[in-house]
XYZ file of C-alpha atoms in Angstrom:
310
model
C -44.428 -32.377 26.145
C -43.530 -31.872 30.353
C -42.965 -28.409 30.242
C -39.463 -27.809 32.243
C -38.134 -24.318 33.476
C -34.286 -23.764 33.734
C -33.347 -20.915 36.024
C -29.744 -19.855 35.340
C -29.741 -22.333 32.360
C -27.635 -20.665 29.963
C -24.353 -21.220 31.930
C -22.368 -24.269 31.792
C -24.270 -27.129 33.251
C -27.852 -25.308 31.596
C -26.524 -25.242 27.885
C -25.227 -28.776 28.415
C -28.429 -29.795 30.054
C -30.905 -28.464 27.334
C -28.674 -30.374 24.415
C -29.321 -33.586 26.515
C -32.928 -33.213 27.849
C -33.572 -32.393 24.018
C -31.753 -35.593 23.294
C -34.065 -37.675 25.648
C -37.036 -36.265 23.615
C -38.206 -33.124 25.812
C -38.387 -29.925 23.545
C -40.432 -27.704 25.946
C -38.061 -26.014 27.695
C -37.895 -22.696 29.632
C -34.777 -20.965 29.976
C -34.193 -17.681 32.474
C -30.822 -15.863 32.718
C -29.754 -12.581 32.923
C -26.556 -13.162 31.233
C -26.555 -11.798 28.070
C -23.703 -13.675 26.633
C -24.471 -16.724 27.669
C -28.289 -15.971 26.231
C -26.746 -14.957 22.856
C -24.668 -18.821 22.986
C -27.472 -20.485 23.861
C -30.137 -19.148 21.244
C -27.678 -19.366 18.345
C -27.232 -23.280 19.213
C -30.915 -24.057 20.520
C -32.744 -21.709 18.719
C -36.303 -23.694 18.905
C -36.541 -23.829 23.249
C -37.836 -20.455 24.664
C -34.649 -18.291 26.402
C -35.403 -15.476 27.694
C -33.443 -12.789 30.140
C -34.412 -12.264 33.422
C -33.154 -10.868 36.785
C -34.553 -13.998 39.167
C -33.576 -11.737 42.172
C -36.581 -9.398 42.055
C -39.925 -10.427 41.314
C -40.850 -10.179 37.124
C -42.873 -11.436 34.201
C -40.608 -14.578 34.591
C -42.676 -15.950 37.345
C -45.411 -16.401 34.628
C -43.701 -18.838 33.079
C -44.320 -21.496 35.608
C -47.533 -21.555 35.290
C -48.265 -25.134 33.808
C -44.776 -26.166 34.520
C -44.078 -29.614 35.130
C -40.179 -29.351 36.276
C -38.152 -26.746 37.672
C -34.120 -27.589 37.793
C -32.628 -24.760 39.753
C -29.238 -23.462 38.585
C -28.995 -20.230 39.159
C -25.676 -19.145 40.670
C -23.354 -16.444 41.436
C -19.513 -18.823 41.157
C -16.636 -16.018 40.883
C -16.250 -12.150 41.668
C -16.098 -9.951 44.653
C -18.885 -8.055 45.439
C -20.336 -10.163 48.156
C -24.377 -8.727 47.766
C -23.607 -9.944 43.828
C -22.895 -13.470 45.925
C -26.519 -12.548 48.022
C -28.297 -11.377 45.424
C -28.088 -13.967 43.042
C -27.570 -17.155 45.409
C -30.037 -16.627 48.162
C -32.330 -13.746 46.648
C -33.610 -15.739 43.697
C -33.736 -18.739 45.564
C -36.856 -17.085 47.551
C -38.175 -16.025 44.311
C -38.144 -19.360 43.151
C -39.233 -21.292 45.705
C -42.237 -19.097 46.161
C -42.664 -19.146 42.602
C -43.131 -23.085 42.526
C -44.998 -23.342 45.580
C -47.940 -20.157 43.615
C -48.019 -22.440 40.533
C -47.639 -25.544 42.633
C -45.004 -27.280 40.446
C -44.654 -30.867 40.977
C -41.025 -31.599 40.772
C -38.106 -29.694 41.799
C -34.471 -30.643 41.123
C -31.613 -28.509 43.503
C -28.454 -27.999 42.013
C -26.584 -27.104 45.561
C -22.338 -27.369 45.383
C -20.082 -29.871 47.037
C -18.523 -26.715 48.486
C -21.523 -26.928 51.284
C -18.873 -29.616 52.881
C -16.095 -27.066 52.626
C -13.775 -25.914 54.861
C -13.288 -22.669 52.930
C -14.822 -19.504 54.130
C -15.904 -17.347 51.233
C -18.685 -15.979 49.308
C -19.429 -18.299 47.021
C -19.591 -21.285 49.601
C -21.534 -19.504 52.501
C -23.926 -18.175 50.093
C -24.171 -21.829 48.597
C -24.594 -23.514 52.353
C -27.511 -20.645 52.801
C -29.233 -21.371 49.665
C -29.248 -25.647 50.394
C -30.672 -24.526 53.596
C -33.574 -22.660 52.354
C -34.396 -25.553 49.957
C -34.202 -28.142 53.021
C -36.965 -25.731 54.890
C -39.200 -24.983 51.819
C -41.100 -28.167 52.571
C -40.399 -28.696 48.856
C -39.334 -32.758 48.418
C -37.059 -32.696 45.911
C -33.511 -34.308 45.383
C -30.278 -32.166 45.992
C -27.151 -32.696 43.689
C -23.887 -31.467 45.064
C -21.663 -31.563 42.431
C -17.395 -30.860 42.470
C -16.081 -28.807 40.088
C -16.986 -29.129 36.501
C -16.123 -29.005 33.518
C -17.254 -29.655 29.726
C -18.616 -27.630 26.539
C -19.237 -24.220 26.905
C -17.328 -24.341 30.373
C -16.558 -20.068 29.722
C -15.282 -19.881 33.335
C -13.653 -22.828 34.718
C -11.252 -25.175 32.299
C -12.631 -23.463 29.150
C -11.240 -20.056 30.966
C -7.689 -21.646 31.496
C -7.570 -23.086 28.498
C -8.282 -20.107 26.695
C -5.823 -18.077 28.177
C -3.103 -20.905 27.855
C -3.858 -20.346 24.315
C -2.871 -16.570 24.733
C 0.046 -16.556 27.014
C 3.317 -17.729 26.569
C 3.985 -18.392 29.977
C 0.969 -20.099 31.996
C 1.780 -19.488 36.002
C 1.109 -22.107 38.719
C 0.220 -20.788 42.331
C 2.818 -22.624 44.859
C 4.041 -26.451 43.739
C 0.417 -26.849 42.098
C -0.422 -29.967 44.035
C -3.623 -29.083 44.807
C -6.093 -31.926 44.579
C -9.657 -31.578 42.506
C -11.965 -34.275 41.753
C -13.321 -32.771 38.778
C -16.832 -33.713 36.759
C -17.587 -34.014 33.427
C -21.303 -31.955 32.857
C -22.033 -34.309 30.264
C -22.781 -36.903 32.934
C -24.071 -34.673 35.249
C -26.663 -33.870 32.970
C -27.806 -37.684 32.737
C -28.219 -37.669 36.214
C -30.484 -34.806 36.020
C -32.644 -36.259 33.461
C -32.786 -39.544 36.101
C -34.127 -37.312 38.673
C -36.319 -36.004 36.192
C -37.903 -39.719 34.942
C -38.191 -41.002 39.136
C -39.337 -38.518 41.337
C -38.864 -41.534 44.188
C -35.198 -40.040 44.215
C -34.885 -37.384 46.727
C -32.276 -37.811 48.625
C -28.961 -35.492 48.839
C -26.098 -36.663 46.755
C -22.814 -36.161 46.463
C -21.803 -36.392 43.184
C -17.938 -36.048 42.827
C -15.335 -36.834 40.016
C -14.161 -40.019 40.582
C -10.600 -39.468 39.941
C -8.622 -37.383 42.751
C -6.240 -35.065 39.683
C -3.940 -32.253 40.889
C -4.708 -28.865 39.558
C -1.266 -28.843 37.831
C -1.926 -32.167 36.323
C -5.776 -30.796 34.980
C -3.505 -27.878 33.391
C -0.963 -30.228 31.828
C -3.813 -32.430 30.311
C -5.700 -29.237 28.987
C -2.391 -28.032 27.346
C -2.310 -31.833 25.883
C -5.745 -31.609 24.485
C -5.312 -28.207 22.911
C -1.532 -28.580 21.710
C -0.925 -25.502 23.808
C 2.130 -23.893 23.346
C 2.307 -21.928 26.488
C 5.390 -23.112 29.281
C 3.880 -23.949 32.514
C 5.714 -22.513 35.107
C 5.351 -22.461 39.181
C 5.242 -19.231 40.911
C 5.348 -18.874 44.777
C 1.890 -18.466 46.195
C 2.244 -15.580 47.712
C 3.741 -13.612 44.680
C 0.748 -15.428 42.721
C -1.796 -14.318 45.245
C -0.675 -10.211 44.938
C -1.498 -10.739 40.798
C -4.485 -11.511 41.552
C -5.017 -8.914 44.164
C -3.505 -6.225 41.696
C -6.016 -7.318 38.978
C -8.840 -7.251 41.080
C -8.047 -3.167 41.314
C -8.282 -2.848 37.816
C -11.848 -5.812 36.929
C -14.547 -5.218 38.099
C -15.263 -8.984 37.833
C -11.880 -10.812 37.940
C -11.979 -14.549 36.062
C -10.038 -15.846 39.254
C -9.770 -14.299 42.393
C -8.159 -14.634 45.619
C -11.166 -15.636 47.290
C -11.349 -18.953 44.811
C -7.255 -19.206 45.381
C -7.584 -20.192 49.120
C -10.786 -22.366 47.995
C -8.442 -24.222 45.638
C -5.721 -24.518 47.821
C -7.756 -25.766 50.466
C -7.146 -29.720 51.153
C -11.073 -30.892 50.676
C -11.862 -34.100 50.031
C -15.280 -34.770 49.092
C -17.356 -38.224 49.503
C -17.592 -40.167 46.089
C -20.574 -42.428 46.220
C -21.140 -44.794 43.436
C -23.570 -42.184 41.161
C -22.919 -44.512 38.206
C -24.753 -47.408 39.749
C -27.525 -45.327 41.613
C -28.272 -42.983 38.778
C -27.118 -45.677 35.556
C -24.647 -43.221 34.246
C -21.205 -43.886 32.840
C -18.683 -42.532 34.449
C -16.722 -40.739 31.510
C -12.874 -40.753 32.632
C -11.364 -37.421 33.133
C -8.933 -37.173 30.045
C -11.573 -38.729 27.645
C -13.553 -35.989 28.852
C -10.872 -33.603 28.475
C -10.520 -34.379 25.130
C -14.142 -34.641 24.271
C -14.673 -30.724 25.713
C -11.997 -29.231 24.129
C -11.462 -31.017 20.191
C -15.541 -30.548 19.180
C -15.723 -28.966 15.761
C -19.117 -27.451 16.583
C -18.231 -26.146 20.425
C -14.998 -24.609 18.949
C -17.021 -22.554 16.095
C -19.918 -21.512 18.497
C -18.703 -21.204 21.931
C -14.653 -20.157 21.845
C -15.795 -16.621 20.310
C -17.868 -15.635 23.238
């Protein structure tokens, strides 16, 4: 009965996570988002764990809730938009809270769910916000291990692949910035989440990791293999980058909070390659290959009638 407290876990890697830690046997679990429709997903499909909202960038009744806590996996994370205090607010703001927070109630075991982006070359909000909040959990004085994951993907993925394949679904036409050869080394949150839980069961692992996709897959070639998986009908077409980068700038005028934005268009099409260690030995995880994976997120009966409404 460890009691475990998920900050920021009703996004993707969160609603994944509780389905698996509940799966290894732990049912007392403390969820604390301020998205609402995320909150709504996650009690319909896990109705028995406590989720409850909460705005981790000011001080609240949330902090209550580690008192007695055993684990705390931070997730919390601002990914898209462009409002760069949203970017402060929710990366680096709440990761003060927290840390604070676990160091009152004296939490044994922390678990840091930092970004690969930290090795970037890009210069945005998303990844200077991300290096700053890594750097405040390397001077807490809190051992704990950090996780730098690549980009991922899986069930209720509302933002990354389960945003393009949604609107591929849509659109007739489904545009390609520039020749698309953009390479991602994309990672499948179900076995993310088992490393998690490993970090959870040996608390002699605190090291940083980086924990990439181990296959190197152009974005176009992600895209074709999502259209395969769905039996999309939309024509994938390339658009010069520049033409694709005014869209996005035009849309921007009109959102408020943009699904892609130009900001994460020069991340993409900047040539990172990130260190793949051998996770699957270290952490005794599978590594799940990418259109397996693919298929696996996108053809479950149960995510399709829960999560695709949202």
């Amino acid at each position: 009965m460890k009691k475990i407290i998920l900050p920021g876990g009703a996004g993707l890697v969160g609603q994944n996570l509780v389905a698996s830690l509940k799966a290894a046997g732990y049912f007392n679990i403390v969820v604390l988002d301020k998205h609402l429709g995320n909150l709504a997903v996650l009690k319909q499909v896990q109705p028995d764990i406590t989720a409850e909202y909460a705005d981790l960038a000011e001080p609240g009744d949330w902090q209550h809730h580690f008192d007695g806590a055993d684990a705390v996996v931070m997730l919390q994370a601002q990914i898209g938009g462009n409002d760069y205090q949203e970017f402060v607010r929710n990366n680096v703001d709440t990761t003060r809270h927290i840390l604070e927070t676990i160091k009152f109630y004296n939490v044994a075991r922390l678990i840091h769910i930092s970004s690969s982006v930290v090795e970037s070359a890009a210069d945005d909000f998303y990844t200077n916000t991300k290096k700053e909040q890594e750097r405040m959990v390397s001077e807490s004085g809190i051992i704990c291990p950090i996780l730098r994951p690549t980009l991922m993907f899986g069930w209720f993925d509302r933002k990354h692949l389960g945003w393009l394949a949604r609107f591929m679904k849509k659109t007739p036409v489904f545009p390609i910035p520039g020749n698309g050869r953009y390479m991602r080394q994309p990672l499948y949150v179900g076995d993310f989440c088992k490393i998690i839980i490993r970090c959870l069961e040996n608390r002699d692992i605190n090291d940083i990791y980086n924990i990439s996709g181990h296959e190197k897959i152009d974005y176009i070639d992600i895209i074709r293999e999502i259209k395969r998986a769905t039996n999309a009908k939309a024509c994938i077409i390339k658009i010069p980058y520049g033409l694709f980068y005014s869209l996005l700038w035009v849309w921007a005028l009109f959102d408020k909070n943009p699904p892609f934005t130009t900001q994460q268009l020069a991340a993409l099409s900047t040539r990172d390659e990130f260190e793949v260690i051998d996770w699957p030995r270290i952490f005794a995880v599978e590594n799940t290959p990418f259109a397996k994976a693919v298929h696996e997120t996108f053809n479950d009966a149960h995510y399709s009638s829960v999560v695709l409404k949202f």
